[in-house]
Structures are given as C-alpha cells and as structure tokens.
DNA sequence: GACGAACTAGAACGAACGCTCTATCCAGAG
DNA sequence: CTCTGGATAGAGCGTTCGTTCTAGTTCGTC
C-alpha cells in the first residue's frame, strides 16, 4: 500500500472538512473517501469524529503554511510578496472551482460556542500563519511591532477575501485585496 | 401577539444560522427557539429548511447593512469611519461572547458547492455591504473606481478580522484591522 | 350561526447521523 | 506450528434529521 490508512483518513478528512465544514462532513463519508472502513477510522482515532477533525485541521494548517511561505519567499519586496500570496490563493481557488478555500474557517465558525479542541487547532493555525507573514515583514526591515499588527491584518484580509471570492465565484476580491495590502505594506518604510 | 409567528421564525433562524451555520441548525430547533411549531414553520415556508435559511440570511443582511451605515455615518472622515466600523463590530462581538459574528459567512461556506439560493443571498449581502462602504468613500471625495476597490477590501478585511477575533476570543484582530484600514484609506487623497 | 381560509399542533416516516460491538484477517514472536 | 495483538470489516444500536401528513383551532365574512 502506498500511503498508510491513517494518512489517507487524515487527508480525506482535511479535504472534506475544508469544503463542507465540520458538521457537514460525516465519519462514514470520510471513511468512504479514504478507502477505509469505519472500523479503521475508530481504530486510529478513538476520540471519534472530533479527533479526526483535529488531525485534519492540523494537516490543513501545515499545508497552508507551506503554501504561504513559498509565495512569500518568491518575492524580495514585502509588498510584492503579500500580493503574490493573494495571487497564488486566487489561482488555486479558481482551479478548485471555488470550493477549496481556507482549511479552517468553516470548521472554526461551526464550533465556536463549543470550546472543543477544534477551535484551539484553528486558533493555532491562524497564529502560525500570522507568524509566517510577520517573519517575512521583519526580515524585510519593518519594525517588529508594526510587522505583527500588519501581519494580523494581512491574514485577516486574505481570509475574508478568500471567502468573498468563493461566494462571488470570482478572483477579483482576492486580487483587489492583494493590491490594497501591497499598498498598505509599502507605507511602512 | 406582539410579533407575528413568521417574524419570530425568521428572527430565530437568523440568529441560529449566524451562530451555528446552516447544516448545524435544525428546523425543529428553529421552531422551538421561535416558540412556534413545526407545522407553522412549514406553513410559512413551504420551501422547507432552505427557504427559511434564505429569509434568515436576507434578514441578517439588512440588519448588518444598517449597522454598517450607522457606524460609517458617525464619522465625517472616511478613514475614521472605517475604523469606527471595526470598533463597533469588536464591541458587539465581545458583548455576544464571540458568537454573533458575520451573519452570512458560515452559511455561505457550507453551501458552496450546492448552488442553492442561499449562496445567492450571501453574495447579494456582500455586494450590498460593499456598496454601502463605497458610497461613503465616494461621498468623502474618493474617485469612484478607487472607492469600489477599496470598499471591497474593507469588507473582506472586516469579515476576516471578525472570524479571527471570534476564534481568538479577542477584540484585537478587529481593532488592528480597523487601524490598518484607516491608514490605507488615508493614502487616497 | 355557518362556512372556508389561515394557522397551529404534533405524530410518524425514511434516511442519515455518530458510535459500539463482534468477528475476521494477518504478520511476527515463541 | 500456535499464540497474540494491531488492523480491517461491517452489522446494528439509539438518536436526530428534514419532511409529510392529518386533525384541531381560530377567525373574518356572509
């Protein structure tokens, strides 16, 4: 077998949760998509659905962070780098026919009042991405305090723009946000 | 009876969908919360759950638009007005213990692949809010094309910052976004 | 006072949910 | 070879889902 059953479960769960959210995705659907059986899922994740979701979100977190780093490193100038992020997200989103958005937003919103581990995993992801952006800004010579606040805004704006792009089925919101964020970053000199 | 049964259903559905999303909210729960019976719900909304959700989202749309207009009109300067929006959202969010976020995001993300009427209603809401912000910017003397692009970014950023604030259980993301957006708006002179 | 429409009330349906359970398979240790 | 324990397999549990259905109630109009 190429990939382990466990990995296939996490991968399938990650994709499904990203597209349909936590409550919208069933354990049986995950098992089917992963070419695994229900027994296997509960064998590897005794914690049940929530445990699977946490693993899935952490996986999506890492994947997205890598994407972000790659886009940021493709440009020297921080403003251009942020714009490159938006552009990358836009093309990826279009390629998936607007369904593969942010891997944590949907799950995060659905589990807000429930103080489950899922929420914690989502918060960790957002914090991590902000750190990735902040690092780039600091390396480009922006003061640490400014970089942190700017990075938070960049992540929030990209997140919001991605949702908007998905709903509108258009790359424009992301491209707009990229241009405006670049303009904003450029004011820190 | 103070409010009509229909109105109570829409109101309850709006609140529940905002907090738990579309799939996470059951018809029976809506009926219970609205002090109505299942029969009443299907009487007023023969289209079933989806019809209730569409009405609920449209209601949330109007409510949010009014909130936005109010905040924008409270300040003459467009940069200060945008910041006031973020501030208002932040205090409202904290007051609800971080559960009453954007009334359409959750529902929009869950119904992405399904081309239901819900998605259309969400897209309409986002477009409407963007128009509200764009109007304010134009009235403040910003060129129409710039105002539209800027308004789109403002809405996206506020949306994303609200989600981030909910996940982090902190007002900071929204306040940050407000400051940075104000700075961005101020560059258009 | 009678009639039809509007509305309320909740029992019941099939499907899907998350989860538990037992049974089977199979590689490696003794 | 037997024995053992991780991994696989899926039937079935109780519950909840969205929806449908039939009565019952209310009420303005003739």
Short mmCIF file of C-alpha atoms (C1' of nucleotides) in Angstrom, two decimals:
data_model
loop_
_atom_site.label_atom_id
_atom_site.label_comp_id
_atom_site.label_asym_id
_atom_site.label_seq_id
_atom_site.Cartn_x
_atom_site.Cartn_y
_atom_site.Cartn_z
CA UNK A 1 0.00 0.00 0.00
CA UNK A 2 1.37 3.39 -0.99
CA UNK A 3 0.11 5.57 1.83
CA UNK A 4 -0.89 4.33 5.25
CA UNK A 5 -4.56 4.02 6.07
CA UNK A 6 -4.19 6.63 8.79
CA UNK A 7 -2.69 9.15 6.39
CA UNK A 8 -5.41 8.55 3.86
CA UNK A 9 -8.04 9.19 6.53
CA UNK A 10 -6.42 12.46 7.61
CA UNK A 11 -6.03 13.58 4.03
CA UNK A 12 -9.61 12.82 3.07
CA UNK A 13 -10.94 14.38 6.26
CA UNK A 14 -8.88 17.50 5.68
CA UNK A 15 -10.24 17.94 2.19
CA UNK A 16 -13.83 17.25 3.18
CA UNK A 17 -13.82 19.48 6.25
CA UNK A 18 -12.29 22.27 4.20
CA UNK A 19 -15.11 22.01 1.67
CA UNK A 20 -18.13 21.10 3.76
CA UNK A 21 -17.26 22.13 7.27
CA UNK A 22 -17.23 20.00 10.40
CA UNK A 23 -20.91 19.24 10.90
CA UNK A 24 -21.42 18.89 7.19
CA UNK A 25 -18.92 16.07 6.94
CA UNK A 26 -19.84 12.58 8.16
CA UNK A 27 -17.50 9.95 9.55
CA UNK A 28 -18.80 7.43 7.07
CA UNK A 29 -18.16 9.83 4.22
CA UNK A 30 -14.59 10.30 5.40
CA UNK A 31 -14.06 6.54 5.57
CA UNK A 32 -15.50 6.05 2.10
CA UNK A 33 -13.42 8.85 0.58
CA UNK A 34 -10.28 7.49 2.23
CA UNK A 35 -10.96 3.94 1.02
CA UNK A 36 -11.02 2.85 4.64
CA UNK A 37 -13.69 1.28 6.77
CA UNK A 38 -15.47 2.72 9.74
CA UNK A 39 -13.63 0.31 11.98
CA UNK A 40 -10.27 1.62 10.82
CA UNK A 41 -11.28 5.20 11.47
CA UNK A 42 -12.28 4.43 15.05
CA UNK A 43 -9.20 2.28 15.47
CA UNK A 44 -6.84 5.14 14.63
CA UNK A 45 -8.98 7.84 16.19
CA UNK A 46 -10.61 6.51 19.36
CA UNK A 47 -11.65 10.08 20.07
CA UNK A 48 -14.20 9.80 17.28
CA UNK A 49 -15.22 12.49 14.85
CA UNK A 50 -13.71 15.35 16.79
CA UNK A 51 -10.30 13.68 16.96
CA UNK A 52 -10.34 13.08 13.21
CA UNK A 53 -11.26 16.69 12.61
CA UNK A 54 -8.47 17.99 14.83
CA UNK A 55 -5.91 15.91 12.94
CA UNK A 56 -7.41 17.06 9.65
CA UNK A 57 -7.25 20.72 10.62
CA UNK A 58 -3.68 20.44 11.80
CA UNK A 59 -2.80 18.88 8.47
CA UNK A 60 -4.53 21.67 6.56
CA UNK A 61 -2.74 24.16 8.77
CA UNK A 62 0.71 22.83 7.83
CA UNK A 63 -0.18 22.61 4.16
CA UNK A 64 -1.40 26.18 4.07
CA UNK A 65 1.60 27.47 6.00
CA UNK A 66 3.92 25.87 3.45
CA UNK A 67 1.97 27.48 0.62
CA UNK A 68 2.19 30.84 2.34
CA UNK A 69 5.92 30.56 2.92
CA UNK A 70 6.52 29.59 -0.67
CA UNK A 71 4.59 32.58 -2.01
CA UNK A 72 6.27 34.99 0.41
CA UNK A 73 9.74 33.77 -0.44
CA UNK A 74 9.13 34.19 -4.16
CA UNK A 75 9.47 37.95 -3.81
CA UNK A 76 12.12 40.07 -2.18
CA UNK A 77 9.98 43.12 -1.62
CA UNK A 78 7.44 42.60 1.20
CA UNK A 79 4.65 44.43 -0.59
CA UNK A 80 5.14 42.33 -3.71
CA UNK A 81 5.33 39.21 -1.54
CA UNK A 82 1.93 39.88 0.03
CA UNK A 83 0.44 40.50 -3.38
CA UNK A 84 1.97 37.23 -4.57
CA UNK A 85 0.16 35.43 -1.75
CA UNK A 86 -3.18 36.80 -2.84
CA UNK A 87 -2.46 35.90 -6.45
CA UNK A 88 -1.49 32.35 -5.53
CA UNK A 89 -4.64 31.88 -3.48
CA UNK A 90 -6.72 33.26 -6.32
CA UNK A 91 -5.39 30.87 -8.94
CA UNK A 92 -5.60 27.90 -6.57
CA UNK A 93 -9.16 28.80 -5.69
CA UNK A 94 -10.22 29.07 -9.30
CA UNK A 95 -8.51 25.78 -10.09
CA UNK A 96 -10.63 24.05 -7.46
CA UNK A 97 -13.81 25.62 -8.86
CA UNK A 98 -14.05 27.84 -5.77
CA UNK A 99 -14.51 25.04 -3.24
CA UNK A 100 -11.05 24.67 -1.67
CA UNK A 101 -10.89 27.75 0.48
CA UNK A 102 -9.29 28.31 3.83
CA UNK A 103 -8.93 24.94 5.54
CA UNK A 104 -10.03 26.14 8.96
CA UNK A 105 -12.62 28.91 8.59
CA UNK A 106 -15.68 26.74 8.12
CA UNK A 107 -14.82 24.36 10.95
CA UNK A 108 -13.88 27.24 13.23
CA UNK A 109 -17.18 29.06 12.76
CA UNK A 110 -19.27 25.97 13.36
CA UNK A 111 -17.65 25.05 16.65
CA UNK A 112 -17.46 28.49 18.21
CA UNK A 113 -19.58 28.05 21.28
CA UNK A 114 -18.43 24.52 21.99
CA UNK A 115 -14.88 25.11 23.30
CA UNK A 116 -13.79 21.88 21.60
CA UNK A 117 -10.23 21.09 20.64
CA UNK A 118 -11.15 22.01 17.10
CA UNK A 119 -11.35 25.67 17.96
CA UNK A 120 -7.94 25.52 19.59
CA UNK A 121 -6.45 23.92 16.49
CA UNK A 122 -7.95 26.66 14.33
CA UNK A 123 -6.60 29.39 16.60
CA UNK A 124 -3.17 27.77 16.47
CA UNK A 125 -3.31 27.73 12.69
CA UNK A 126 -4.21 31.39 12.43
CA UNK A 127 -1.49 32.37 14.88
CA UNK A 128 1.03 30.30 12.95
CA UNK A 129 0.19 31.89 9.63
CA UNK A 130 0.42 35.33 11.17
CA UNK A 131 3.90 34.45 12.42
CA UNK A 132 4.93 33.36 8.94
CA UNK A 133 3.89 36.69 7.46
CA UNK A 134 5.34 38.68 10.35
CA UNK A 135 8.70 36.94 9.92
CA UNK A 136 8.82 37.96 6.28
CA UNK A 137 8.00 41.56 7.13
CA UNK A 138 10.62 41.73 9.86
CA UNK A 139 13.24 40.25 7.55
CA UNK A 140 12.33 42.99 5.07
CA UNK A 141 13.19 45.61 7.65
CA UNK A 142 9.85 46.52 9.15
CA UNK A 143 9.80 47.17 12.89
CA UNK A 144 8.70 44.16 14.93
CA UNK A 145 5.59 45.78 16.44
CA UNK A 146 4.45 47.14 13.08
CA UNK A 147 5.14 43.79 11.44
CA UNK A 148 2.96 41.89 13.89
CA UNK A 149 -0.01 44.21 13.52
CA UNK A 150 0.42 44.32 9.77
CA UNK A 151 0.70 40.54 9.55
CA UNK A 152 -2.50 40.08 11.51
CA UNK A 153 -4.33 42.37 9.14
CA UNK A 154 -2.85 40.62 6.11
CA UNK A 155 -4.04 37.20 7.29
CA UNK A 156 -7.48 38.50 8.20
CA UNK A 157 -7.86 40.31 4.91
CA UNK A 158 -6.71 37.31 2.87
CA UNK A 159 -9.09 35.09 4.79
CA UNK A 160 -12.01 37.43 4.23
CA UNK A 161 -11.13 38.00 0.61
CA UNK A 162 -10.95 34.26 0.02
CA UNK A 163 -14.44 33.76 1.45
CA UNK A 164 -15.73 36.64 -0.65
CA UNK A 165 -14.06 35.22 -3.74
CA UNK A 166 -15.66 31.85 -3.11
CA UNK A 167 -19.11 33.30 -2.66
CA UNK A 168 -18.80 35.57 -5.70
CA UNK A 169 -17.07 32.87 -7.75
CA UNK A 170 -14.51 35.43 -8.86
CA UNK A 171 -10.81 36.02 -8.36
CA UNK A 172 -11.36 39.76 -8.16
CA UNK A 173 -11.83 40.08 -4.37
CA UNK A 174 -8.52 38.34 -3.76
CA UNK A 175 -6.69 40.34 -6.41
CA UNK A 176 -8.14 43.57 -5.02
CA UNK A 177 -7.08 42.66 -1.52
CA UNK A 178 -3.60 41.79 -2.76
CA UNK A 179 -3.19 45.18 -4.43
CA UNK A 180 -4.51 47.10 -1.44
CA UNK A 181 -2.46 45.13 1.06
CA UNK A 182 0.65 45.73 -1.02
CA UNK A 183 -0.12 49.43 -0.98
CA UNK A 184 -0.56 49.30 2.78
CA UNK A 185 2.69 47.41 3.33
CA UNK A 186 4.51 49.88 1.12
CA UNK A 187 3.61 52.69 3.52
CA UNK A 188 5.91 51.14 6.14
CA UNK A 189 9.31 52.40 5.11
CA UNK B 1 -49.43 38.60 19.98
CA UNK B 2 -46.57 41.07 19.86
CA UNK B 3 -44.64 39.82 16.84
CA UNK B 4 -46.09 37.59 14.19
CA UNK B 5 -45.17 33.93 14.17
CA UNK B 6 -43.50 34.34 10.82
CA UNK B 7 -41.30 37.14 12.09
CA UNK B 8 -40.32 35.15 15.14
CA UNK B 9 -39.29 32.24 12.93
CA UNK B 10 -37.15 34.43 10.70
CA UNK B 11 -35.55 36.12 13.68
CA UNK B 12 -34.74 32.88 15.47
CA UNK B 13 -33.45 31.28 12.27
CA UNK B 14 -31.26 34.29 11.57
CA UNK B 15 -29.68 34.15 14.99
CA UNK B 16 -29.18 30.39 14.93
CA UNK B 17 -27.75 30.27 11.41
CA UNK B 18 -25.39 33.09 12.30
CA UNK B 19 -24.08 31.13 15.27
CA UNK B 20 -24.19 27.53 14.12
CA UNK B 21 -24.28 27.69 10.36
CA UNK B 22 -26.82 26.19 8.01
CA UNK B 23 -26.26 22.47 8.43
CA UNK B 24 -25.67 22.90 12.14
CA UNK B 25 -29.10 24.37 12.68
CA UNK B 26 -32.16 22.12 12.66
CA UNK B 27 -35.67 23.04 11.65
CA UNK B 28 -37.00 21.74 14.93
CA UNK B 29 -34.52 23.86 16.84
CA UNK B 30 -35.65 26.93 14.92
CA UNK B 31 -39.27 26.17 15.71
CA UNK B 32 -38.53 25.68 19.38
CA UNK B 33 -36.45 28.86 19.65
CA UNK B 34 -39.17 30.83 17.88
CA UNK B 35 -41.93 29.42 20.11
CA UNK B 36 -43.58 28.03 17.03
CA UNK B 37 -44.43 24.53 15.96
CA UNK B 38 -43.07 22.57 13.08
CA UNK B 39 -46.41 22.90 11.34
CA UNK B 40 -46.18 26.68 11.45
CA UNK B 41 -42.70 26.69 10.00
CA UNK B 42 -43.75 24.59 7.02
CA UNK B 43 -46.90 26.64 6.65
CA UNK B 44 -44.98 29.89 6.23
CA UNK B 45 -42.06 28.35 4.39
CA UNK B 46 -43.30 25.57 2.10
CA UNK B 47 -39.80 25.52 0.63
CA UNK B 48 -38.56 23.89 3.82
CA UNK B 49 -35.28 24.47 5.53
CA UNK B 50 -33.62 26.20 2.61
CA UNK B 51 -36.43 28.73 2.28
CA UNK B 52 -36.23 29.54 5.99
CA UNK B 53 -32.48 29.97 5.71
CA UNK B 54 -32.76 32.32 2.74
CA UNK B 55 -35.22 34.52 4.62
CA UNK B 56 -32.99 34.42 7.67
CA UNK B 57 -29.91 35.43 5.70
CA UNK B 58 -31.73 38.28 4.00
CA UNK B 59 -32.83 39.49 7.41
CA UNK B 60 -29.28 39.33 8.74
CA UNK B 61 -28.11 41.12 5.63
CA UNK B 62 -30.41 44.10 6.23
CA UNK B 63 -29.58 44.23 9.91
CA UNK B 64 -25.85 44.25 9.25
CA UNK B 65 -26.17 46.85 6.50
CA UNK B 66 -27.99 49.17 8.89
CA UNK B 67 -25.27 48.67 11.48
CA UNK B 68 -22.62 49.45 8.89
CA UNK B 69 -24.36 52.60 7.69
CA UNK B 70 -24.77 53.81 11.23
CA UNK B 71 -21.09 53.37 12.04
CA UNK B 72 -19.97 54.98 8.79
CA UNK B 73 -22.21 58.00 9.24
CA UNK B 74 -20.90 58.60 12.75
CA UNK B 75 -17.65 59.98 11.34
CA UNK B 76 -17.03 62.60 8.68
CA UNK B 77 -13.56 61.43 7.72
CA UNK B 78 -13.65 58.19 5.71
CA UNK B 79 -10.60 56.72 7.44
CA UNK B 80 -12.10 57.37 10.85
CA UNK B 81 -15.41 55.97 9.63
CA UNK B 82 -13.86 52.66 8.61
CA UNK B 83 -12.10 52.44 11.94
CA UNK B 84 -15.41 53.14 13.69
CA UNK B 85 -16.92 50.15 11.86
CA UNK B 86 -14.22 47.84 13.14
CA UNK B 87 -14.63 49.20 16.65
CA UNK B 88 -18.38 48.75 16.60
CA UNK B 89 -18.04 45.17 15.39
CA UNK B 90 -15.48 44.48 18.08
CA UNK B 91 -17.63 45.67 20.96
CA UNK B 92 -20.72 43.91 19.58
CA UNK B 93 -18.76 40.71 19.20
CA UNK B 94 -17.42 40.82 22.72
CA UNK B 95 -20.90 41.58 24.05
CA UNK B 96 -22.19 38.37 22.46
CA UNK B 97 -19.31 36.38 23.94
CA UNK B 98 -17.82 35.97 20.45
CA UNK B 99 -20.67 34.00 18.95
CA UNK B 100 -22.59 36.58 16.91
CA UNK B 101 -20.25 37.12 14.00
CA UNK B 102 -20.96 37.82 10.38
CA UNK B 103 -24.49 36.61 9.63
CA UNK B 104 -23.65 35.04 6.29
CA UNK B 105 -20.10 33.65 6.36
CA UNK B 106 -20.85 30.32 7.99
CA UNK B 107 -23.86 29.58 5.83
CA UNK B 108 -22.02 30.70 2.72
CA UNK B 109 -19.08 28.39 3.26
CA UNK B 110 -21.24 25.37 3.95
CA UNK B 111 -23.31 25.67 0.81
CA UNK B 112 -20.55 26.47 -1.65
CA UNK B 113 -20.77 23.55 -4.00
CA UNK B 114 -24.53 23.30 -3.92
CA UNK B 115 -25.59 26.35 -6.00
CA UNK B 116 -28.58 26.83 -3.72
CA UNK B 117 -30.43 30.08 -3.26
CA UNK B 118 -28.56 30.50 -0.01
CA UNK B 119 -25.32 31.23 -1.80
CA UNK B 120 -27.05 33.82 -3.95
CA UNK B 121 -28.44 35.53 -0.86
CA UNK B 122 -24.97 35.62 0.69
CA UNK B 123 -23.44 37.06 -2.45
CA UNK B 124 -26.15 39.72 -2.55
CA UNK B 125 -25.40 40.62 1.06
CA UNK B 126 -21.68 41.02 0.46
CA UNK B 127 -22.29 43.11 -2.64
CA UNK B 128 -24.72 45.31 -0.74
CA UNK B 129 -22.32 45.95 2.10
CA UNK B 130 -19.57 46.80 -0.34
CA UNK B 131 -21.89 49.34 -1.94
CA UNK B 132 -22.62 50.91 1.45
CA UNK B 133 -18.91 51.39 2.11
CA UNK B 134 -18.20 52.54 -1.44
CA UNK B 135 -20.92 55.17 -1.18
CA UNK B 136 -19.36 56.60 1.93
CA UNK B 137 -15.93 56.75 0.30
CA UNK B 138 -17.28 58.42 -2.82
CA UNK B 139 -19.14 60.98 -0.73
CA UNK B 140 -15.84 61.69 1.01
CA UNK B 141 -14.26 62.60 -2.28
CA UNK B 142 -12.50 59.40 -3.33
CA UNK B 143 -12.63 58.54 -7.02
CA UNK B 144 -15.35 56.03 -7.88
CA UNK B 145 -13.01 53.30 -9.16
CA UNK B 146 -10.70 53.62 -6.17
CA UNK B 147 -13.68 53.65 -3.83
CA UNK B 148 -15.07 50.40 -5.20
CA UNK B 149 -11.80 48.51 -4.93
CA UNK B 150 -11.14 49.96 -1.50
CA UNK B 151 -14.64 49.12 -0.30
CA UNK B 152 -14.26 45.51 -1.40
CA UNK B 153 -11.04 45.23 0.55
CA UNK B 154 -12.60 46.86 3.60
CA UNK B 155 -15.50 44.39 3.66
CA UNK B 156 -13.21 41.42 3.09
CA UNK B 157 -10.80 42.53 5.78
CA UNK B 158 -13.56 43.20 8.31
CA UNK B 159 -15.08 39.82 7.56
CA UNK B 160 -11.78 38.04 8.01
CA UNK B 161 -10.87 40.02 11.09
CA UNK B 162 -14.24 39.18 12.63
CA UNK B 163 -13.66 35.47 12.10
CA UNK B 164 -10.16 35.76 13.53
CA UNK B 165 -11.48 37.69 16.52
CA UNK B 166 -14.09 35.01 17.16
CA UNK B 167 -11.57 32.20 17.00
CA UNK B 168 -9.05 34.03 19.18
CA UNK B 169 -11.75 35.34 21.52
CA UNK B 170 -10.15 38.77 21.38
CA UNK B 171 -11.08 42.17 20.03
CA UNK B 172 -7.53 42.80 18.90
CA UNK B 173 -7.77 41.41 15.34
CA UNK B 174 -10.70 43.71 14.60
CA UNK B 175 -9.04 46.74 16.19
CA UNK B 176 -5.83 46.03 14.28
CA UNK B 177 -7.73 45.74 11.03
CA UNK B 178 -9.55 48.97 11.77
CA UNK B 179 -6.31 50.87 12.32
CA UNK B 180 -4.63 49.45 9.24
CA UNK B 181 -7.66 50.00 7.03
CA UNK B 182 -7.87 53.59 8.22
CA UNK B 183 -4.23 54.04 7.31
CA UNK B 184 -4.90 52.56 3.89
CA UNK B 185 -7.94 54.76 3.28
CA UNK B 186 -5.92 57.81 4.33
CA UNK B 187 -3.48 57.21 1.45
CA UNK B 188 -6.24 58.08 -1.04
CA UNK B 189 -6.14 61.85 -1.06
"C1'" DG C 1 -74.81 30.67 13.16
"C1'" DA C 2 -72.30 28.68 9.21
"C1'" DC C 3 -68.51 28.37 6.16
"C1'" DG C 4 -63.85 28.44 4.27
"C1'" DA C 5 -59.28 30.07 4.84
"C1'" DA C 6 -55.48 30.76 7.69
"C1'" DC C 7 -52.92 28.96 11.16
"C1'" DT C 8 -51.48 25.71 14.96
"C1'" DA C 9 -50.31 21.20 16.69
"C1'" DG C 10 -47.61 17.11 16.83
"C1'" DA C 11 -47.41 12.09 15.46
"C1'" DA C 12 -44.98 9.45 12.17
"C1'" DC C 13 -41.80 8.38 8.15
"C1'" DG C 14 -37.46 7.00 5.93
"C1'" DA C 15 -32.79 8.35 5.86
"C1'" DA C 16 -28.65 9.59 7.89
"C1'" DC C 17 -26.10 10.59 11.95
"C1'" DG C 18 -22.05 9.16 15.45
"C1'" DC C 19 -20.76 5.36 17.70
"C1'" DT C 20 -20.30 0.44 19.66
"C1'" DC C 21 -19.83 -4.08 19.03
"C1'" DT C 22 -18.21 -8.63 17.48
"C1'" DA C 23 -15.81 -11.20 14.02
"C1'" DT C 24 -12.07 -11.80 10.93
"C1'" DC C 25 -7.55 -11.20 8.95
"C1'" DC C 26 -2.60 -11.49 9.15
"C1'" DA C 27 2.38 -10.61 10.30
"C1'" DG C 28 5.79 -11.72 13.63
"C1'" DA C 29 7.27 -13.80 18.28
"C1'" DG C 30 7.84 -18.06 20.88
"C1'" DC D 1 3.20 -24.90 14.41
"C1'" DT D 2 0.47 -21.85 17.95
"C1'" DC D 3 -0.36 -17.54 20.02
"C1'" DT D 4 -1.02 -12.69 20.15
"C1'" DG D 5 -2.32 -8.13 19.20
"C1'" DG D 6 -2.71 -4.46 15.76
"C1'" DA D 7 -5.58 -3.62 11.80
"C1'" DT D 8 -9.74 -4.38 8.99
"C1'" DA D 9 -14.56 -5.17 8.19
"C1'" DG D 10 -19.36 -4.09 8.64
"C1'" DA D 11 -23.91 -5.09 11.05
"C1'" DG D 12 -26.62 -2.67 14.14
"C1'" DC D 13 -27.51 0.47 18.23
"C1'" DG D 14 -30.15 4.74 19.64
"C1'" DT D 15 -30.88 9.25 18.15
"C1'" DT D 16 -31.82 13.05 15.28
"C1'" DC D 17 -32.54 14.82 10.79
"C1'" DG D 18 -35.94 17.16 7.19
"C1'" DT D 19 -40.24 16.34 5.71
"C1'" DT D 20 -45.13 14.90 5.30
"C1'" DC D 21 -49.48 14.14 6.98
"C1'" DT D 22 -53.93 14.51 9.33
"C1'" DA D 23 -56.54 16.87 12.88
"C1'" DG D 24 -57.79 20.66 15.50
"C1'" DT D 25 -58.26 25.63 16.39
"C1'" DT D 26 -59.11 30.37 15.35
"C1'" DC D 27 -61.45 33.99 12.99
"C1'" DG D 28 -63.24 37.28 9.47
"C1'" DT D 29 -67.20 37.27 6.32
"C1'" DC D 30 -71.71 36.35 4.65
#
